[in-house]
């Protein structure tokens, strides 16, 4: 058996105003990814509308999530939130090099 050790903060690409996604694990029910947001905001009038429930935690940096209807959720390091399926949301703004861990749980 081989056990590989990796670091969640390794190989972060420097791309201001962008997001970088790295899938860490994926199977039929769950997808876990690292997201690096670098002073990022979702495009105007863009909304995520995902069929799966998403749990996210900020490991480094800070961000503001905006939900349909105008609710703003400010998040700092260590803060996490559960986003129900089809809850329309977008990224209001992130700090430079904000690192998220996202867990997508697919509907059964």
Coordinates of N, CA, C and O in Angstrom, one line a residue:
X1 N 0.9 -1.2 0.0 CA 0.0 0.0 0.0 C 0.9 1.2 0.0 O 1.9 1.3 0.8
X2 N 0.6 2.2 -0.8 CA 1.3 3.5 -0.9 C 0.4 4.6 -0.3 O -0.8 4.7 -0.6
X3 N 1.0 5.3 0.6 CA 0.3 6.5 1.2 C 1.0 7.7 0.7 O 2.2 7.9 0.9
X4 N 0.3 8.6 0.0 CA 0.8 9.8 -0.5 C 0.4 11.0 0.4 O -0.7 11.1 0.7
X5 N 1.4 11.8 0.7 CA 1.1 13.0 1.5 C 1.3 14.2 0.6 O 2.2 14.3 -0.2
X6 N 0.3 15.1 0.7 CA 0.3 16.3 -0.1 C -0.1 17.5 0.8 O -0.6 17.3 2.0
X7 N 0.2 18.7 0.4 CA -0.1 19.9 1.2 C -1.1 20.7 0.5 O -0.9 21.0 -0.7
X8 N -2.1 21.1 1.2 CA -3.3 21.8 0.6 C -2.8 23.2 0.1 O -3.4 23.8 -0.8
X9 N -1.7 23.7 0.6 CA -1.2 25.0 0.2 C -0.1 25.0 -0.9 O 0.4 26.0 -1.3
X10 N 0.2 23.8 -1.3 CA 1.3 23.6 -2.4 C 0.7 23.9 -3.7 O -0.5 23.8 -4.0
X11 N 1.6 24.4 -4.6 CA 1.3 24.6 -6.0 C 0.2 25.6 -6.3 O -0.6 25.4 -7.2
X12 N 0.1 26.6 -5.5 CA -0.9 27.7 -5.7 C -0.4 28.6 -6.8 O 0.7 29.1 -6.8
X13 N -1.2 28.7 -7.9 CA -0.9 29.5 -9.0 C -1.3 30.9 -8.7 O -2.3 31.2 -8.1
X14 N -0.4 31.9 -9.1 CA -0.6 33.3 -8.9 C -1.3 33.9 -10.1 O -0.7 34.1 -11.1
X15 N -2.6 34.1 -10.0 CA -3.5 34.6 -11.1 C -4.5 35.5 -10.5 O -5.6 35.1 -10.2
X16 N -4.1 36.8 -10.3 CA -5.0 37.8 -9.7 C -6.3 37.9 -10.5 O -6.4 37.8 -11.7
X17 N -7.4 38.0 -9.7 CA -8.7 38.1 -10.3 C -9.3 36.8 -10.8 O -10.4 36.8 -11.4
X18 N -8.7 35.7 -10.5 CA -9.1 34.4 -11.0 C -9.4 33.4 -9.9 O -9.1 33.7 -8.7
X19 N -9.9 32.3 -10.3 CA -10.1 31.2 -9.3 C -9.4 29.9 -9.9 O -9.5 29.7 -11.1
X20 N -8.8 29.1 -9.1 CA -8.2 27.9 -9.5 C -8.8 26.7 -8.7 O -8.9 26.8 -7.5
X21 N -9.2 25.7 -9.4 CA -9.9 24.5 -8.8 C -9.0 23.3 -8.9 O -8.5 23.0 -10.0
X22 N -8.9 22.6 -7.8 CA -8.1 21.3 -7.8 C -9.0 20.3 -7.1 O -9.3 20.4 -5.9
X23 N -9.4 19.2 -7.8 CA -10.1 18.1 -7.2 C -9.2 17.2 -6.4 O -8.2 16.7 -6.9
X24 N -9.5 17.1 -5.1 CA -8.7 16.3 -4.2 C -9.3 14.8 -4.1 O -8.5 13.9 -4.0
X25 N -10.6 14.7 -4.2 CA -11.2 13.4 -4.2 C -12.6 13.5 -4.8 O -13.3 14.5 -4.7
X26 N -12.9 12.5 -5.6 CA -14.3 12.5 -6.2 C -14.7 11.0 -6.4 O -14.0 10.2 -6.8
X27 N -16.0 10.8 -6.0 CA -16.6 9.5 -6.3 C -18.1 9.7 -6.6 O -18.4 10.9 -6.9
X28 N -18.9 8.7 -6.6 CA -20.3 8.9 -7.0 C -21.1 9.8 -6.2 O -22.1 10.3 -6.6
X29 N -20.7 10.0 -4.9 CA -21.5 10.8 -3.9 C -20.9 12.1 -3.5 O -21.6 13.0 -3.1
X30 N -19.6 12.2 -3.5 CA -18.9 13.3 -2.9 C -17.8 13.8 -3.9 O -17.1 13.0 -4.5
X31 N -17.6 15.1 -3.9 CA -16.5 15.8 -4.6 C -15.8 16.7 -3.6 O -16.5 17.6 -3.0
X32 N -14.5 16.6 -3.3 CA -13.8 17.5 -2.5 C -12.8 18.3 -3.3 O -12.0 17.6 -4.1
X33 N -12.8 19.6 -3.2 CA -11.9 20.4 -4.0 C -11.3 21.5 -3.2 O -11.9 22.0 -2.3
X34 N -10.1 21.9 -3.6 CA -9.4 23.1 -3.1 C -9.7 24.2 -4.1 O -9.6 24.0 -5.3
X35 N -10.2 25.3 -3.6 CA -10.4 26.5 -4.5 C -9.5 27.6 -4.0 O -9.5 27.9 -2.8
X36 N -8.7 28.2 -4.9 CA -7.9 29.3 -4.6 C -8.5 30.5 -5.3 O -8.6 30.5 -6.6
X37 N -9.0 31.5 -4.6 CA -9.6 32.7 -5.1 C -8.7 33.9 -4.9 O -8.3 34.1 -3.7
X38 N -8.3 34.6 -5.9 CA -7.3 35.6 -5.8 C -7.9 37.0 -6.1 O -8.0 37.3 -7.3
X39 N -8.4 37.7 -5.1 CA -9.0 39.0 -5.3 C -10.1 38.8 -6.3 O -10.3 39.6 -7.2
X40 N -11.0 37.8 -6.1 CA -11.9 37.3 -7.1 C -13.3 37.8 -6.7 O -13.7 37.8 -5.6
X41 N -14.1 38.1 -7.7 CA -15.6 38.4 -7.6 C -16.2 37.7 -8.8 O -15.7 37.6 -9.9
X42 N -17.4 37.1 -8.5 CA -18.2 36.4 -9.6 C -18.6 37.5 -10.6 O -18.8 38.6 -10.3
X43 N -18.6 37.1 -11.9 CA -19.1 38.1 -12.9 C -20.5 38.6 -12.6 O -21.3 38.0 -11.9
X44 N -20.7 39.9 -13.0 CA -22.0 40.5 -12.7 C -23.1 39.6 -13.3 O -23.0 39.1 -14.4
X45 N -24.2 39.5 -12.6 CA -25.4 38.7 -12.9 C -25.1 37.2 -13.1 O -25.9 36.5 -13.6
X46 N -24.0 36.7 -12.6 CA -23.7 35.3 -12.6 C -24.1 34.7 -11.2 O -23.7 35.3 -10.2
X47 N -24.8 33.6 -11.2 CA -25.1 32.9 -10.0 C -24.8 31.4 -10.1 O -25.1 30.8 -11.1
X48 N -24.2 30.8 -9.0 CA -24.1 29.4 -8.9 C -25.5 28.9 -8.6 O -26.1 29.4 -7.7
X49 N -25.9 27.8 -9.2 CA -27.2 27.1 -8.9 C -26.9 25.6 -9.0 O -27.1 25.0 -10.1
X50 N -26.4 25.1 -8.0 CA -25.8 23.7 -8.0 C -26.9 22.7 -7.5 O -27.6 23.0 -6.6
X51 N -26.9 21.5 -8.1 CA -27.8 20.5 -7.7 C -27.4 19.8 -6.5 O -28.2 19.1 -5.8
X52 N -26.1 19.9 -6.1 CA -25.7 19.3 -4.8 C -25.5 20.3 -3.7 O -25.4 21.4 -3.9
X53 N -25.6 19.7 -2.5 CA -25.3 20.5 -1.3 C -23.8 20.8 -1.2 O -23.0 19.9 -1.6
X54 N -23.4 22.0 -0.8 CA -22.0 22.3 -0.8 C -21.7 22.8 0.6 O -22.3 23.7 1.1
X55 N -20.6 22.3 1.2 CA -20.1 22.8 2.5 C -18.7 23.4 2.1 O -17.9 22.7 1.5
X56 N -18.5 24.6 2.6 CA -17.2 25.3 2.3 C -16.6 25.9 3.6 O -17.4 26.3 4.5
X57 N -15.3 25.8 3.7 CA -14.6 26.4 4.8 C -13.4 27.2 4.2 O -12.8 26.9 3.2
X58 N -13.1 28.4 4.8 CA -12.0 29.2 4.4 C -10.8 28.8 5.3 O -10.9 28.9 6.5
X59 N -9.8 28.3 4.6 CA -8.6 27.9 5.3 C -7.6 29.0 5.5 O -6.8 29.1 6.4
X60 N -7.6 29.9 4.5 CA -6.7 31.1 4.5 C -7.4 32.2 3.8 O -8.0 32.0 2.7
X61 N -7.3 33.4 4.3 CA -7.9 34.6 3.6 C -9.3 34.9 4.2 O -9.6 34.6 5.3
X62 N -10.1 35.6 3.3 CA -11.4 36.0 3.7 C -12.2 36.1 2.4 O -11.7 36.3 1.3
X63 N -13.6 36.1 2.6 CA -14.4 36.2 1.4 C -15.8 36.7 1.8 O -16.2 36.5 3.0
X64 N -16.6 37.2 0.9 CA -18.0 37.5 1.1 C -18.8 36.7 0.1 O -18.5 36.8 -1.1
X65 N -19.7 35.9 0.6 CA -20.7 35.3 -0.3 C -21.9 36.1 -0.4 O -22.4 36.7 0.6
X66 N -22.5 36.1 -1.5 CA -23.8 36.8 -1.7 C -24.8 35.8 -2.2 O -24.6 35.0 -3.1
X67 N -26.0 35.8 -1.5 CA -27.1 34.9 -1.9 C -28.2 35.7 -2.5 O -28.4 36.9 -2.3
X68 N -28.9 35.0 -3.4 CA -30.0 35.6 -4.1 C -31.0 36.2 -3.1 O -31.2 35.6 -2.0
X69 N -31.4 37.4 -3.3 CA -32.2 38.1 -2.4 C -31.4 39.2 -1.6 O -32.0 39.9 -0.8
X70 N -30.1 39.2 -1.8 CA -29.2 40.2 -1.2 C -28.6 39.9 0.1 O -27.8 40.7 0.7
X71 N -28.7 38.7 0.6 CA -28.1 38.3 1.9 C -26.6 38.2 1.6 O -26.1 37.4 0.8
X72 N -25.8 38.9 2.4 CA -24.3 38.8 2.4 C -23.8 38.0 3.6 O -24.2 38.2 4.7
X73 N -22.8 37.1 3.3 CA -22.2 36.3 4.4 C -20.7 36.6 4.3 O -20.0 36.2 3.4
X74 N -20.2 37.3 5.4 CA -18.8 37.6 5.5 C -18.1 36.3 6.1 O -18.6 35.9 7.2
X75 N -17.0 35.9 5.5 CA -16.3 34.7 6.0 C -14.8 35.0 6.2 O -14.2 35.6 5.4
X76 N -14.3 34.5 7.3 CA -12.9 34.7 7.6 C -12.3 33.3 7.8 O -13.0 32.3 7.8
X77 N -11.0 33.2 8.1 CA -10.3 31.9 8.3 C -11.0 31.1 9.3 O -11.3 31.6 10.4
X78 N -11.3 29.9 9.0 CA -12.0 29.0 9.9 C -13.5 29.0 9.8 O -14.1 28.0 10.3
X79 N -14.0 30.0 9.2 CA -15.5 30.0 9.0 C -15.9 29.0 8.0 O -15.3 28.9 6.9
X80 N -17.1 28.4 8.2 CA -17.6 27.4 7.2 C -19.1 27.6 7.2 O -19.8 28.1 8.1
X81 N -19.7 27.2 6.0 CA -21.1 27.4 5.8 C -21.6 26.2 4.9 O -20.8 25.7 4.1
X82 N -22.8 25.8 5.1 CA -23.5 24.8 4.3 C -24.4 25.5 3.4 O -25.3 26.3 3.8
X83 N -24.2 25.3 2.1 CA -25.1 25.9 1.1 C -26.0 24.8 0.5 O -25.5 23.9 -0.1
X84 N -27.3 25.0 0.7 CA -28.3 24.0 0.3 C -28.3 23.9 -1.3 O -27.9 24.9 -2.0
X85 N -28.7 22.7 -1.8 CA -28.8 22.6 -3.2 C -29.7 23.7 -3.8 O -30.7 24.0 -3.1
X86 N -29.4 24.2 -4.9 CA -30.2 25.2 -5.7 C -30.3 26.6 -4.9 O -31.1 27.4 -5.3
X87 N -29.5 26.8 -3.9 CA -29.4 28.1 -3.3 C -28.5 29.0 -4.1 O -27.3 28.8 -4.2
X88 N -29.1 29.9 -4.9 CA -28.3 30.7 -5.8 C -27.4 31.6 -5.0 O -27.8 32.3 -4.1
X89 N -26.1 31.6 -5.4 CA -25.1 32.3 -4.6 C -24.0 32.7 -5.6 O -23.9 32.2 -6.7
X90 N -23.2 33.6 -5.2 CA -22.0 34.1 -5.9 C -21.0 34.6 -5.0 O -21.2 34.8 -3.8
X91 N -19.8 34.8 -5.5 CA -18.7 35.3 -4.7 C -18.7 36.9 -4.8 O -18.6 37.4 -5.9
X92 N -18.9 37.5 -3.7 CA -18.9 39.0 -3.7 C -17.5 39.5 -3.9 O -17.2 40.3 -4.8
X93 N -16.6 39.0 -3.1 CA -15.2 39.4 -3.1 C -14.4 38.5 -2.3 O -14.9 38.1 -1.2
X94 N -13.1 38.3 -2.6 CA -12.2 37.5 -1.8 C -10.9 38.4 -1.6 O -10.6 39.2 -2.4
X95 N -10.2 38.0 -0.5 CA -8.9 38.6 -0.3 C -7.9 37.9 -1.3 O -8.3 36.9 -1.9
X96 N -6.7 38.5 -1.5 CA -5.7 37.8 -2.4 C -5.4 36.4 -1.8 O -5.3 36.2 -0.6
X97 N -5.3 35.4 -2.6 CA -4.9 34.1 -2.3 C -5.8 33.5 -1.2 O -5.3 32.8 -0.2
X98 N -7.1 33.6 -1.3 CA -8.0 33.0 -0.3 C -8.1 31.5 -0.7 O -8.2 31.1 -1.9
X99 N -7.9 30.6 0.3 CA -7.9 29.2 0.0 C -9.2 28.6 0.7 O -9.3 28.7 1.9
X100 N -10.0 27.9 -0.1 CA -11.2 27.3 0.4 C -11.0 25.8 0.3 O -10.3 25.3 -0.5
X101 N -11.8 25.0 1.1 CA -12.0 23.6 1.0 C -13.5 23.5 0.7 O -14.3 23.9 1.6
X102 N -13.9 22.8 -0.4 CA -15.3 22.7 -0.7 C -15.6 21.2 -0.8 O -14.9 20.4 -1.4
X103 N -16.7 20.8 -0.1 CA -17.2 19.5 -0.2 C -18.6 19.5 -0.8 O -19.5 20.1 -0.3
X104 N -18.8 18.9 -2.0 CA -20.0 18.8 -2.7 C -20.6 17.4 -2.5 O -20.0 16.4 -2.7
X105 N -21.8 17.4 -1.9 CA -22.5 16.1 -1.6 C -23.7 16.0 -2.6 O -24.6 16.8 -2.6
X106 N -23.5 15.0 -3.5 CA -24.5 14.8 -4.5 C -25.8 14.2 -3.9 O -25.8 13.4 -3.0
X107 N -26.9 14.6 -4.5 CA -28.2 14.1 -4.1 C -28.3 12.6 -4.4 O -27.8 12.1 -5.4
X108 N -29.0 11.9 -3.5 CA -29.2 10.5 -3.7 C -30.4 10.2 -4.6 O -31.3 10.9 -4.6

